[in-house]
């Protein structure tokens, strides 16, 4: 896989503060990252823009928490779009990385993927290695 030039953050809006912190850290580490509340402009067709951002992304980070599956929200549609794109890629290509922000259940649709626990010691470093390590493949 080539270096991820576009990383999309999928999350529950309840977790915005934690995800915004992750966004800032990724930017500091020179990872191009897309976050709806930062990258959407007033008046844009947000559904279309988000769909395009997912499809242009090299990696989708699905930020999981206890709240992720509790509420309805467009994040579930984002996940469906990402899963559909992942099925069209080579079997060994990493496109979706489930990231747990806290101890929580994995959605059924992601249980086949190895997760990363951001809350554990070294979690963020493992994420950066996964993202930057992909540039050599």
PDB file of N, CA, C and O in Angstrom, residues 2 25 30 36 38 47 71 80 107 115:
ATOM      1  N   UNK A   2       0.501   2.251  -0.751  1.00  0.00           N
ATOM      2  CA  UNK A   2       1.261   3.485  -0.794  1.00  0.00           C
ATOM      3  C   UNK A   2       1.034   4.299   0.470  1.00  0.00           C
ATOM      4  O   UNK A   2       0.151   3.992   1.258  1.00  0.00           O
ATOM      5  N   UNK A  25      -3.213  15.559  16.444  1.00  0.00           N
ATOM      6  CA  UNK A  25      -1.977  14.770  16.554  1.00  0.00           C
ATOM      7  C   UNK A  25      -1.549  14.212  15.198  1.00  0.00           C
ATOM      8  O   UNK A  25      -0.364  14.237  14.854  1.00  0.00           O
ATOM      9  N   UNK A  30       2.210  14.916  10.256  1.00  0.00           N
ATOM     10  CA  UNK A  30       2.182  15.074   8.795  1.00  0.00           C
ATOM     11  C   UNK A  30       1.344  14.022   8.079  1.00  0.00           C
ATOM     12  O   UNK A  30       1.698  13.548   7.001  1.00  0.00           O
ATOM     13  N   UNK A  36     -14.989  16.029   9.286  1.00  0.00           N
ATOM     14  CA  UNK A  36     -16.159  16.763   8.802  1.00  0.00           C
ATOM     15  C   UNK A  36     -16.283  18.172   9.367  1.00  0.00           C
ATOM     16  O   UNK A  36     -16.492  19.129   8.634  1.00  0.00           O
ATOM     17  N   UNK A  38     -14.191  20.186  10.349  1.00  0.00           N
ATOM     18  CA  UNK A  38     -13.109  21.066   9.914  1.00  0.00           C
ATOM     19  C   UNK A  38     -13.171  21.285   8.401  1.00  0.00           C
ATOM     20  O   UNK A  38     -13.012  22.406   7.916  1.00  0.00           O
ATOM     21  N   UNK A  47     -23.610  15.364   2.395  1.00  0.00           N
ATOM     22  CA  UNK A  47     -23.693  13.925   2.111  1.00  0.00           C
ATOM     23  C   UNK A  47     -22.760  13.574   0.944  1.00  0.00           C
ATOM     24  O   UNK A  47     -21.983  12.631   1.019  1.00  0.00           O
ATOM     25  N   UNK A  71     -26.389   5.275  19.036  1.00  0.00           N
ATOM     26  CA  UNK A  71     -27.243   6.276  18.411  1.00  0.00           C
ATOM     27  C   UNK A  71     -27.276   6.090  16.903  1.00  0.00           C
ATOM     28  O   UNK A  71     -26.359   5.530  16.309  1.00  0.00           O
ATOM     29  N   UNK A  80     -20.724   1.974   5.911  1.00  0.00           N
ATOM     30  CA  UNK A  80     -21.175   1.154   4.774  1.00  0.00           C
ATOM     31  C   UNK A  80     -20.434   1.517   3.497  1.00  0.00           C
ATOM     32  O   UNK A  80     -20.035   0.636   2.732  1.00  0.00           O
ATOM     33  N   UNK A 107     -18.333  -3.256  16.290  1.00  0.00           N
ATOM     34  CA  UNK A 107     -19.508  -3.534  15.459  1.00  0.00           C
ATOM     35  C   UNK A 107     -19.304  -4.847  14.690  1.00  0.00           C
ATOM     36  O   UNK A 107     -18.178  -5.182  14.310  1.00  0.00           O
ATOM     37  N   UNK A 115      -8.133  -4.712  15.419  1.00  0.00           N
ATOM     38  CA  UNK A 115      -8.353  -3.361  15.931  1.00  0.00           C
ATOM     39  C   UNK A 115      -7.087  -2.813  16.575  1.00  0.00           C
ATOM     40  O   UNK A 115      -6.166  -3.539  16.928  1.00  0.00           O
TER      41      UNK A 115
END
